[in-house]
Amino acid sequence: MDKFARDDEVKLIARSQQGDISAFNQLVLHHQQVVYNTVFHLLGNYDTAADVTQDAFISALRAINTYQGKSQFRTWLLRISTNLVYDHWRRIKRYPSESLETITDEEEANTPTLLDTLAQTGPDSNPEENVLTRELQQLIQRGLQELSIDQRTVIVLCDIEGLSYEEIAQATQTALGTVRSRLSRARANLRLYLSQHKELLPRDYRPTNRGIDTH
Amino acid sequence: MPLHMSHLTIGQFSAFLDQQLSAPEQSICQTHLNTCADCQQQLTELQQTVLLVRALPRAPLPRSFLLPAEALAEEKADAPPNLVGQAHNRIIVFPSYIHSTMRIASTLVAALGLFFILSGVLTIALPTAEIPLVPTPFAIHVKAKVPSSSSSSSKYPSLTRDSAAPARFGDDPVTTGDSALSSTGGSVNTHQPSSSPNTSQQQPPLSLIRPFFNADTSRGHLGIGLLLFIVGMVGVIHYSLSSRKKHDKHDHCNR
């Protein structure tokens, strides 16, 4: 927490708990990227992620008085967000035909946008590398969607958002051992998925015959 | 095979990368990795996978998620109905001991109703049998309104039964009621003849209902019994269902 010092956050939370909407909006401004990014990688759909993110902040405003500072505010927000993602996922499982059609249509409609927006790395490289990067990002995102919702949540929170095991346990309301086992299985499953598409992986990332010293 | 020579598990690979293993376990794994090419390769591939995921760019925000100032006003506007709802629930939901007490009371009422039904049925089925009726508050109340039978009934209950015999054997229960009413209202009729048609129009419903719940008659016993039994059973069912719902809710919350 660099510019946005923890003391400032505590003051803003206190003001929000007293009904100051502008203070709460400052918290939204600071955390909306983290929340949206997490929800997007969990759902794989921009529009749904935006709706769920908005709902998460509304839910957070409703429950702001229940926040007691036992965990970081970011962790608390992510817990609300992941709960809403789980709710959305349960609805999808309950009405699979309707939701599948929706997702397919949206995916087809958003494919160029998805590629454009995901590929923000390597702008100075040649077009071929850029295309490869886009495809690679899309491949990883698809690999994430292949995981179970529990495994996906843990790997997104850990490897994309950089939460510690303890923070993930708080955000997902699970035990530390559960986080550890879900993360290891998520990484192993994703590795298996990527190994089936070696042609899309960059040379540096392709598995070598001999191991590399991990230190 | 010594411990440091066994291959790493999936969990150990992941925890080793994040340095989440205990110090002794971390060193054991490291020792094994230095000598096992297969584990080294697996660890490298896992590390590459993690690096790929970490290299994913942040999804650009499609819009701002700032909440409008009205959002708080809407939340406040929503609050009163919720509070009202909670207060409403507090009024409706009784403590569990009241539930159990009411259930027991309902059972007793239903049992009392059954007793009355049985006594009524027995007196109808066995018209010649000498079954003394149990003196009840109803009977005393009715008798107090009939001055002619009050003196004898206090001393000889069997005589009272005889006086009510025509009604008990189903001759015409209405006549007893009518006679009682006419005897009480006789003086009124003499003084106010103009009001007699009104009273005679109002009396029939009472005269129909009263003998049906007259404890001196077998039909009265059946009527009282049925009423008590129905009320008791409704109470038993209601409080059993509500307690079951309460248990289900409790189980659901515990889950």
Short mmCIF file of C-alpha atoms in Angstrom, two decimals:
data_model
loop_
_atom_site.label_atom_id
_atom_site.label_comp_id
_atom_site.label_asym_id
_atom_site.label_seq_id
_atom_site.Cartn_x
_atom_site.Cartn_y
_atom_site.Cartn_z
CA MET A 1 0.00 0.00 0.00
CA ASP A 2 2.09 2.90 -1.34
CA LYS A 3 0.22 6.13 -2.10
CA PHE A 4 -2.91 4.93 -0.50
CA ALA A 5 -1.65 4.59 3.04
CA ARG A 6 -3.35 2.21 5.41
CA ASP A 7 -4.18 5.07 7.77
CA ASP A 8 -6.07 6.82 5.00
CA GLU A 9 -7.97 3.64 4.27
CA VAL A 10 -8.95 3.24 7.91
CA LYS A 11 -10.23 6.84 7.98
CA LEU A 12 -12.19 6.34 4.77
CA ILE A 13 -13.72 3.15 6.11
CA ALA A 14 -14.75 4.94 9.31
CA ARG A 15 -16.32 7.77 7.32
CA SER A 16 -18.09 5.26 5.08
CA GLN A 17 -19.50 3.55 8.13
CA GLN A 18 -20.96 6.90 9.15
CA GLY A 19 -22.72 7.18 5.79
CA ASP A 20 -20.21 9.22 3.78
CA ILE A 21 -20.71 8.01 0.22
CA SER A 22 -17.81 10.08 -1.14
CA ALA A 23 -15.44 8.34 1.28
CA PHE A 24 -16.74 4.97 0.15
CA ASN A 25 -16.26 6.00 -3.47
CA GLN A 26 -12.63 6.74 -2.77
CA LEU A 27 -12.31 3.18 -1.56
CA VAL A 28 -14.05 2.03 -4.73
CA LEU A 29 -11.63 4.04 -6.85
CA HIS A 30 -8.67 2.40 -5.17
CA HIS A 31 -9.93 -1.18 -5.25
CA GLN A 32 -12.08 -1.39 -8.37
CA GLN A 33 -9.23 -2.61 -10.57
CA VAL A 34 -8.37 -5.47 -8.22
CA VAL A 35 -11.98 -6.51 -7.79
CA TYR A 36 -12.83 -6.30 -11.48
CA ASN A 37 -9.66 -8.11 -12.53
CA THR A 38 -10.35 -10.93 -10.08
CA VAL A 39 -13.97 -11.29 -11.10
CA PHE A 40 -13.08 -11.17 -14.79
CA HIS A 41 -10.50 -13.95 -14.51
CA LEU A 42 -12.96 -16.02 -12.48
CA LEU A 43 -15.84 -15.60 -14.93
CA GLY A 44 -14.02 -15.04 -18.24
CA ASN A 45 -16.63 -12.58 -19.45
CA TYR A 46 -16.35 -8.80 -19.45
CA ASP A 47 -20.01 -7.86 -19.21
CA THR A 48 -20.85 -10.33 -16.48
CA ALA A 49 -17.69 -9.37 -14.61
CA ALA A 50 -18.72 -5.72 -14.72
CA ASP A 51 -22.18 -6.51 -13.37
CA VAL A 52 -20.80 -8.71 -10.59
CA THR A 53 -18.20 -6.08 -9.68
CA GLN A 54 -20.88 -3.40 -9.41
CA ASP A 55 -22.97 -5.74 -7.25
CA ALA A 56 -19.94 -6.43 -5.08
CA PHE A 57 -19.45 -2.74 -4.30
CA ILE A 58 -23.16 -2.28 -3.59
CA SER A 59 -23.04 -5.28 -1.25
CA ALA A 60 -19.93 -3.87 0.39
CA LEU A 61 -21.69 -0.55 0.97
CA ARG A 62 -24.63 -2.37 2.54
CA ALA A 63 -22.35 -4.38 4.81
CA ILE A 64 -19.74 -1.71 5.53
CA ASN A 65 -20.81 -1.52 9.17
CA THR A 66 -20.00 -5.21 9.64
CA TYR A 67 -16.36 -4.69 8.64
CA GLN A 68 -14.33 -4.84 11.84
CA GLY A 69 -10.82 -4.62 10.45
CA LYS A 70 -9.90 -8.22 11.28
CA SER A 71 -8.69 -8.72 7.72
CA GLN A 72 -7.44 -6.27 5.12
CA PHE A 73 -10.17 -4.28 3.41
CA ARG A 74 -9.03 -5.68 0.05
CA THR A 75 -9.42 -9.23 1.38
CA TRP A 76 -12.87 -8.37 2.72
CA LEU A 77 -13.89 -6.94 -0.67
CA LEU A 78 -12.53 -10.00 -2.46
CA ARG A 79 -14.49 -12.25 -0.14
CA ILE A 80 -17.70 -10.44 -1.09
CA SER A 81 -16.74 -10.60 -4.77
CA THR A 82 -15.92 -14.32 -4.75
CA ASN A 83 -19.16 -15.04 -2.92
CA LEU A 84 -21.07 -13.25 -5.68
CA VAL A 85 -19.08 -15.15 -8.31
CA TYR A 86 -20.05 -18.40 -6.60
CA ASP A 87 -23.69 -17.30 -6.58
CA HIS A 88 -23.46 -16.54 -10.29
CA TRP A 89 -21.80 -19.90 -10.92
CA ARG A 90 -24.57 -21.73 -9.07
CA ARG A 91 -27.16 -19.94 -11.22
CA ILE A 92 -25.30 -21.05 -14.34
CA LYS A 93 -25.25 -24.63 -13.13
CA ARG A 94 -28.97 -24.44 -12.32
CA TYR A 95 -29.89 -23.12 -15.78
CA PRO A 96 -27.11 -24.55 -17.98
CA SER A 97 -28.77 -24.24 -21.43
CA GLU A 98 -29.69 -20.57 -21.05
CA SER A 99 -26.35 -19.53 -19.60
CA LEU A 100 -24.32 -21.55 -22.12
CA GLU A 101 -26.06 -19.84 -25.02
CA THR A 102 -25.45 -16.47 -23.44
CA ILE A 103 -21.79 -17.14 -22.87
CA THR A 104 -21.24 -18.51 -26.36
CA ASP A 105 -22.90 -15.53 -27.97
CA GLU A 106 -21.02 -13.08 -25.84
CA GLU A 107 -17.74 -14.86 -26.42
CA GLU A 108 -18.20 -14.71 -30.16
CA ALA A 109 -19.20 -11.08 -30.02
CA ASN A 110 -16.36 -10.15 -27.72
CA THR A 111 -13.59 -12.17 -29.32
CA PRO A 112 -11.87 -9.23 -31.07
CA THR A 113 -12.27 -7.09 -27.97
CA LEU A 114 -10.95 -9.86 -25.80
CA LEU A 115 -7.86 -10.24 -27.95
CA ASP A 116 -7.31 -6.51 -28.19
CA THR A 117 -7.69 -5.83 -24.53
CA LEU A 118 -5.76 -8.82 -23.28
CA ALA A 119 -2.77 -8.14 -25.46
CA GLN A 120 -1.24 -5.16 -23.74
CA THR A 121 2.21 -6.67 -23.36
CA GLY A 122 5.08 -6.59 -25.81
CA PRO A 123 4.02 -3.53 -27.84
CA ASP A 124 7.50 -2.97 -29.19
CA SER A 125 7.90 -6.49 -30.54
CA ASN A 126 7.07 -7.55 -34.07
CA PRO A 127 3.45 -8.36 -35.07
CA GLU A 128 4.04 -12.12 -35.05
CA GLU A 129 5.14 -12.04 -31.43
CA ASN A 130 2.22 -9.80 -30.57
CA VAL A 131 -0.24 -12.25 -32.09
CA LEU A 132 1.47 -15.09 -30.27
CA THR A 133 1.11 -13.20 -27.01
CA ARG A 134 -2.56 -12.61 -27.61
CA GLU A 135 -3.13 -16.26 -28.37
CA LEU A 136 -1.11 -17.26 -25.36
CA GLN A 137 -3.13 -15.01 -23.07
CA GLN A 138 -6.33 -16.40 -24.47
CA LEU A 139 -5.00 -19.92 -24.00
CA ILE A 140 -4.19 -19.27 -20.34
CA GLN A 141 -7.61 -17.72 -19.80
CA ARG A 142 -9.24 -20.79 -21.34
CA GLY A 143 -7.07 -23.00 -19.18
CA LEU A 144 -8.30 -21.14 -16.12
CA GLN A 145 -11.89 -21.67 -17.22
CA GLU A 146 -11.22 -25.41 -17.45
CA LEU A 147 -10.47 -25.55 -13.74
CA SER A 148 -13.12 -26.06 -11.11
CA ILE A 149 -14.44 -22.85 -9.56
CA ASP A 150 -12.68 -23.65 -6.25
CA GLN A 151 -9.30 -24.20 -7.91
CA ARG A 152 -9.73 -21.20 -10.20
CA THR A 153 -10.52 -18.92 -7.29
CA VAL A 154 -7.40 -19.93 -5.41
CA ILE A 155 -5.02 -19.67 -8.36
CA VAL A 156 -6.44 -16.27 -9.40
CA LEU A 157 -6.16 -14.88 -5.89
CA CYS A 158 -2.66 -16.25 -5.41
CA ASP A 159 -0.90 -15.99 -8.77
CA ILE A 160 -2.77 -13.05 -10.34
CA GLU A 161 -3.67 -10.90 -7.33
CA GLY A 162 -0.70 -11.97 -5.22
CA LEU A 163 -2.58 -12.75 -2.02
CA SER A 164 -0.84 -14.79 0.64
CA TYR A 165 -2.15 -18.21 1.68
CA GLU A 166 -3.60 -16.68 4.85
CA GLU A 167 -5.40 -13.94 2.91
CA ILE A 168 -6.81 -16.51 0.49
CA ALA A 169 -8.05 -18.57 3.42
CA GLN A 170 -9.82 -15.47 4.76
CA ALA A 171 -11.24 -14.50 1.38
CA THR A 172 -12.55 -17.98 0.60
CA GLN A 173 -13.44 -18.81 4.22
CA THR A 174 -11.52 -22.08 4.08
CA ALA A 175 -8.68 -23.65 6.02
CA LEU A 176 -5.05 -23.06 5.16
CA GLY A 177 -4.58 -26.72 4.20
CA THR A 178 -7.51 -26.50 1.80
CA VAL A 179 -5.96 -23.46 0.12
CA ARG A 180 -2.65 -25.29 -0.24
CA SER A 181 -4.17 -28.42 -1.77
CA ARG A 182 -6.51 -26.50 -4.10
CA LEU A 183 -3.65 -24.32 -5.32
CA SER A 184 -1.34 -27.27 -5.99
CA ARG A 185 -4.07 -29.10 -7.92
CA ALA A 186 -5.01 -25.94 -9.85
CA ARG A 187 -1.41 -25.37 -10.91
CA ALA A 188 -0.92 -29.02 -11.85
CA ASN A 189 -4.14 -29.08 -13.91
CA LEU A 190 -3.24 -25.83 -15.66
CA ARG A 191 0.24 -27.15 -16.43
CA LEU A 192 -1.35 -30.25 -17.96
CA TYR A 193 -3.69 -28.09 -20.06
CA LEU A 194 -0.87 -25.87 -21.32
CA SER A 195 1.34 -28.86 -22.11
CA GLN A 196 -1.33 -29.99 -24.58
CA HIS A 197 -0.80 -26.72 -26.51
CA LYS A 198 2.98 -26.57 -26.60
CA GLU A 199 2.98 -25.01 -30.05
CA LEU A 200 1.48 -21.84 -28.60
CA LEU A 201 3.95 -21.56 -25.74
CA PRO A 202 6.99 -19.30 -26.11
CA ARG A 203 10.35 -20.99 -26.45
CA ASP A 204 11.46 -19.80 -23.07
CA TYR A 205 8.47 -21.41 -21.45
CA ARG A 206 8.58 -24.70 -23.28
CA PRO A 207 9.57 -27.63 -21.10
CA THR A 208 13.18 -28.64 -21.42
CA ASN A 209 14.58 -32.12 -21.22
CA ARG A 210 16.73 -31.25 -18.25
CA GLY A 211 15.62 -29.36 -15.23
CA ILE A 212 16.70 -25.88 -14.22
CA ASP A 213 18.00 -25.03 -10.83
CA THR A 214 15.10 -23.40 -9.01
CA HIS A 215 17.28 -21.32 -6.74
CA MET B 1 14.44 -45.61 0.21
CA PRO B 2 15.35 -42.76 2.53
CA LEU B 3 12.88 -39.87 2.88
CA HIS B 4 15.01 -37.39 0.96
CA MET B 5 15.12 -39.75 -1.99
CA SER B 6 11.33 -40.03 -2.53
CA HIS B 7 9.77 -37.99 -5.36
CA LEU B 8 7.93 -34.79 -4.54
CA THR B 9 4.15 -34.82 -4.39
CA ILE B 10 1.92 -32.33 -6.23
CA GLY B 11 1.34 -30.45 -3.01
CA GLN B 12 5.06 -30.31 -2.23
CA PHE B 13 5.91 -28.92 -5.69
CA SER B 14 3.48 -26.04 -5.31
CA ALA B 15 4.33 -25.30 -1.69
CA PHE B 16 8.06 -25.55 -2.48
CA LEU B 17 7.70 -22.84 -5.13
CA ASP B 18 5.94 -20.55 -2.65
CA GLN B 19 8.32 -21.53 0.15
CA GLN B 20 5.38 -22.61 2.25
CA LEU B 21 7.01 -25.83 3.44
CA SER B 22 8.59 -26.12 6.84
CA ALA B 23 12.36 -25.57 6.88
CA PRO B 24 13.27 -29.27 7.29
CA GLU B 25 10.82 -30.32 4.56
CA GLN B 26 12.08 -27.57 2.26
CA SER B 27 15.68 -28.79 2.66
CA ILE B 28 14.66 -32.44 2.11
CA CYS B 29 12.88 -31.49 -1.10
CA GLN B 30 15.84 -29.41 -2.20
CA THR B 31 18.21 -32.30 -1.59
CA HIS B 32 16.01 -34.58 -3.67
CA LEU B 33 15.63 -32.03 -6.46
CA ASN B 34 19.42 -31.76 -6.74
CA THR B 35 19.61 -35.41 -7.63
CA CYS B 36 16.31 -36.15 -9.43
CA ALA B 37 16.03 -34.90 -13.00
CA ASP B 38 12.36 -35.87 -13.34
CA CYS B 39 11.32 -33.85 -10.32
CA GLN B 40 13.46 -30.95 -11.49
CA GLN B 41 11.69 -30.94 -14.82
CA GLN B 42 8.27 -31.10 -13.25
CA LEU B 43 9.17 -28.26 -10.92
CA THR B 44 10.42 -26.19 -13.83
CA GLU B 45 7.22 -26.73 -15.82
CA LEU B 46 5.15 -25.83 -12.81
CA GLN B 47 7.23 -22.72 -12.27
CA GLN B 48 6.76 -21.75 -15.90
CA THR B 49 3.02 -22.22 -15.58
CA VAL B 50 2.92 -19.96 -12.54
CA LEU B 51 5.00 -17.34 -14.36
CA LEU B 52 2.63 -17.44 -17.33
CA VAL B 53 -0.38 -16.87 -15.10
CA ARG B 54 1.37 -14.06 -13.27
CA ALA B 55 2.25 -12.46 -16.61
CA LEU B 56 -1.41 -12.07 -17.56
CA PRO B 57 -2.19 -8.37 -18.02
CA ARG B 58 -4.82 -6.72 -15.90
CA ALA B 59 -8.22 -6.58 -17.52
CA PRO B 60 -8.94 -2.92 -18.39
CA LEU B 61 -11.87 -1.40 -16.57
CA PRO B 62 -14.90 -1.14 -18.85
CA ARG B 63 -16.30 1.72 -16.75
CA SER B 64 -16.07 3.28 -13.34
CA PHE B 65 -17.81 1.47 -10.49
CA LEU B 66 -18.33 4.57 -8.36
CA LEU B 67 -21.66 4.53 -6.61
CA PRO B 68 -24.01 7.48 -7.11
CA ALA B 69 -24.94 9.55 -4.08
CA GLU B 70 -28.48 8.23 -4.40
CA ALA B 71 -27.19 4.73 -3.64
CA LEU B 72 -26.85 5.57 0.03
CA ALA B 73 -30.25 7.23 0.11
CA GLU B 74 -31.73 4.11 -1.46
CA GLU B 75 -30.05 1.98 1.15
CA LYS B 76 -31.51 4.16 3.90
CA ALA B 77 -34.92 4.04 2.25
CA ASP B 78 -34.68 0.27 2.19
CA ALA B 79 -33.78 0.11 5.85
CA PRO B 80 -37.16 0.94 7.49
CA PRO B 81 -39.07 -1.90 5.79
CA ASN B 82 -36.32 -4.31 6.86
CA LEU B 83 -36.53 -3.11 10.44
CA VAL B 84 -40.28 -3.37 10.31
CA GLY B 85 -39.93 -6.84 8.91
CA GLN B 86 -37.60 -7.85 11.72
CA ALA B 87 -39.95 -6.42 14.34
CA HIS B 88 -42.84 -8.19 12.68
CA ASN B 89 -40.93 -11.44 12.85
CA ARG B 90 -40.11 -10.84 16.48
CA ILE B 91 -43.81 -10.55 17.27
CA ILE B 92 -44.77 -13.66 15.39
CA VAL B 93 -41.99 -15.96 16.49
CA PHE B 94 -42.69 -17.20 19.98
CA PRO B 95 -40.11 -18.81 22.24
CA SER B 96 -39.89 -22.57 22.03
CA TYR B 97 -41.29 -23.18 25.51
CA ILE B 98 -44.52 -21.41 24.53
CA HIS B 99 -44.73 -23.69 21.50
CA SER B 100 -44.36 -26.82 23.58
CA THR B 101 -46.83 -25.60 26.20
CA MET B 102 -49.41 -24.74 23.57
CA ARG B 103 -48.91 -28.12 21.91
CA ILE B 104 -49.52 -29.94 25.20
CA ALA B 105 -52.57 -27.78 25.91
CA SER B 106 -53.93 -28.50 22.44
CA THR B 107 -53.43 -32.23 22.99
CA LEU B 108 -55.33 -32.04 26.27
CA VAL B 109 -58.16 -30.12 24.60
CA ALA B 110 -58.34 -32.72 21.83
CA ALA B 111 -58.38 -35.52 24.43
CA LEU B 112 -61.18 -33.78 26.34
CA GLY B 113 -63.08 -33.44 23.08
CA LEU B 114 -62.65 -37.17 22.41
CA PHE B 115 -63.98 -37.90 25.91
CA PHE B 116 -67.09 -35.81 25.24
CA ILE B 117 -67.62 -37.45 21.85
CA LEU B 118 -67.34 -40.92 23.36
CA SER B 119 -69.73 -40.09 26.18
CA GLY B 120 -72.23 -38.68 23.68
CA VAL B 121 -71.91 -41.68 21.38
CA LEU B 122 -72.28 -44.13 24.25
CA THR B 123 -75.46 -42.49 25.53
CA ILE B 124 -76.95 -42.58 22.04
CA ALA B 125 -75.84 -46.16 21.38
CA LEU B 126 -77.00 -47.39 24.79
CA PRO B 127 -80.23 -45.47 25.42
CA THR B 128 -81.44 -47.72 28.25
CA ALA B 129 -78.16 -47.94 30.07
CA GLU B 130 -77.83 -46.06 33.28
CA ILE B 131 -74.80 -43.96 32.47
CA PRO B 132 -74.53 -41.07 34.84
CA LEU B 133 -73.50 -37.90 33.09
CA VAL B 134 -70.55 -36.13 34.50
CA PRO B 135 -71.65 -32.83 35.98
CA THR B 136 -69.83 -30.15 34.04
CA PRO B 137 -69.70 -26.41 34.32
CA PHE B 138 -71.87 -26.26 31.20
CA ALA B 139 -74.57 -28.32 32.84
CA ILE B 140 -74.52 -26.22 35.98
CA HIS B 141 -74.68 -23.07 33.90
CA VAL B 142 -77.68 -24.26 31.91
CA LYS B 143 -79.44 -25.57 35.00
CA ALA B 144 -79.05 -22.26 36.75
CA LYS B 145 -81.15 -20.71 34.00
CA VAL B 146 -83.95 -23.22 34.57
CA PRO B 147 -85.40 -22.60 38.05
CA SER B 148 -87.72 -25.61 37.98
CA SER B 149 -84.92 -28.21 37.81
CA SER B 150 -82.25 -26.41 39.84
CA SER B 151 -83.38 -27.56 43.26
CA SER B 152 -83.74 -31.21 42.37
CA SER B 153 -80.54 -31.42 40.35
CA SER B 154 -78.39 -30.27 43.22
CA LYS B 155 -79.55 -33.15 45.37
CA TYR B 156 -80.32 -35.87 42.83
CA PRO B 157 -78.33 -35.79 39.63
CA SER B 158 -80.25 -38.76 38.25
CA LEU B 159 -83.47 -36.79 38.40
CA THR B 160 -81.94 -34.03 36.37
CA ARG B 161 -81.05 -36.59 33.74
CA ASP B 162 -84.65 -37.75 33.71
CA SER B 163 -85.94 -34.24 33.23
CA ALA B 164 -83.65 -33.84 30.23
CA ALA B 165 -84.46 -37.30 28.95
CA PRO B 166 -86.64 -36.31 26.01
CA ALA B 167 -83.92 -34.12 24.61
CA ARG B 168 -81.16 -36.71 25.24
CA PHE B 169 -83.02 -39.42 23.39
CA GLY B 170 -83.36 -37.13 20.42
CA ASP B 171 -87.05 -36.31 20.58
CA ASP B 172 -86.71 -32.60 20.13
CA PRO B 173 -83.82 -30.79 21.65
CA VAL B 174 -85.18 -27.49 20.43
CA THR B 175 -88.25 -27.77 22.65
CA THR B 176 -86.25 -27.72 25.85
CA GLY B 177 -84.44 -24.63 24.76
CA ASP B 178 -87.62 -23.02 23.67
CA SER B 179 -89.37 -23.83 26.89
CA ALA B 180 -86.53 -22.43 28.90
CA LEU B 181 -86.47 -19.29 26.86
CA SER B 182 -90.20 -18.90 26.92
CA SER B 183 -90.26 -19.36 30.67
CA THR B 184 -87.66 -16.68 31.15
CA GLY B 185 -89.15 -14.37 28.60
CA GLY B 186 -92.74 -14.98 29.56
CA SER B 187 -93.05 -11.94 31.73
CA VAL B 188 -91.58 -9.79 28.99
CA ASN B 189 -94.21 -11.00 26.62
CA THR B 190 -96.99 -9.98 28.96
CA HIS B 191 -95.66 -6.52 29.54
CA GLN B 192 -94.50 -5.73 26.04
CA PRO B 193 -96.55 -7.58 23.50
CA SER B 194 -95.28 -5.39 20.70
CA SER B 195 -91.71 -6.56 21.17
CA SER B 196 -92.52 -10.25 21.19
CA PRO B 197 -92.26 -10.71 17.40
CA ASN B 198 -88.75 -9.24 17.48
CA THR B 199 -87.59 -11.50 20.27
CA SER B 200 -89.13 -14.54 18.65
CA GLN B 201 -87.25 -13.69 15.46
CA GLN B 202 -83.94 -13.35 17.30
CA GLN B 203 -84.31 -16.45 19.45
CA PRO B 204 -84.34 -19.24 16.85
CA PRO B 205 -80.60 -19.12 16.10
CA LEU B 206 -79.81 -19.26 19.82
CA SER B 207 -82.38 -21.94 20.39
CA LEU B 208 -80.77 -23.97 17.59
CA ILE B 209 -77.22 -23.53 18.84
CA ARG B 210 -77.72 -23.82 22.59
CA PRO B 211 -79.15 -27.35 22.72
CA PHE B 212 -76.39 -28.53 20.41
CA PHE B 213 -73.84 -27.50 23.04
CA ASN B 214 -76.04 -28.37 26.01
CA ALA B 215 -73.99 -30.65 28.22
CA ASP B 216 -77.14 -32.30 29.54
CA THR B 217 -77.94 -33.83 26.20
CA SER B 218 -76.06 -36.47 24.27
CA ARG B 219 -76.08 -34.27 21.18
CA GLY B 220 -74.66 -31.51 23.30
CA HIS B 221 -71.86 -33.82 24.37
CA LEU B 222 -71.18 -34.69 20.76
CA GLY B 223 -71.17 -31.02 19.77
CA ILE B 224 -68.88 -29.93 22.57
CA GLY B 225 -66.66 -32.92 21.96
CA LEU B 226 -66.38 -32.24 18.24
CA LEU B 227 -65.63 -28.57 18.83
CA LEU B 228 -62.96 -29.29 21.42
CA PHE B 229 -61.46 -32.08 19.33
CA ILE B 230 -61.23 -29.91 16.20
CA VAL B 231 -59.76 -26.97 18.10
CA GLY B 232 -57.28 -29.27 19.87
CA MET B 233 -56.18 -31.02 16.70
CA VAL B 234 -55.75 -27.73 14.84
CA GLY B 235 -53.57 -26.53 17.70
CA VAL B 236 -51.52 -29.74 17.75
CA ILE B 237 -50.94 -29.66 13.99
CA HIS B 238 -50.15 -25.95 13.94
CA TYR B 239 -47.60 -26.05 16.74
CA SER B 240 -46.04 -29.31 15.51
CA LEU B 241 -45.54 -27.84 12.03
CA SER B 242 -44.15 -24.58 13.33
CA SER B 243 -41.69 -26.36 15.61
CA ARG B 244 -40.61 -28.57 12.71
CA LYS B 245 -40.03 -25.51 10.53
CA LYS B 246 -38.00 -24.01 13.32
CA HIS B 247 -35.82 -27.14 13.50
CA ASP B 248 -35.35 -27.18 9.74
CA LYS B 249 -34.31 -23.54 9.77
CA HIS B 250 -31.90 -24.22 12.59
CA ASP B 251 -30.37 -27.15 10.71
CA HIS B 252 -30.08 -25.04 7.56
CA CYS B 253 -28.27 -22.31 9.48
CA ASN B 254 -25.88 -24.81 11.00
CA ARG B 255 -25.02 -26.28 7.63
#
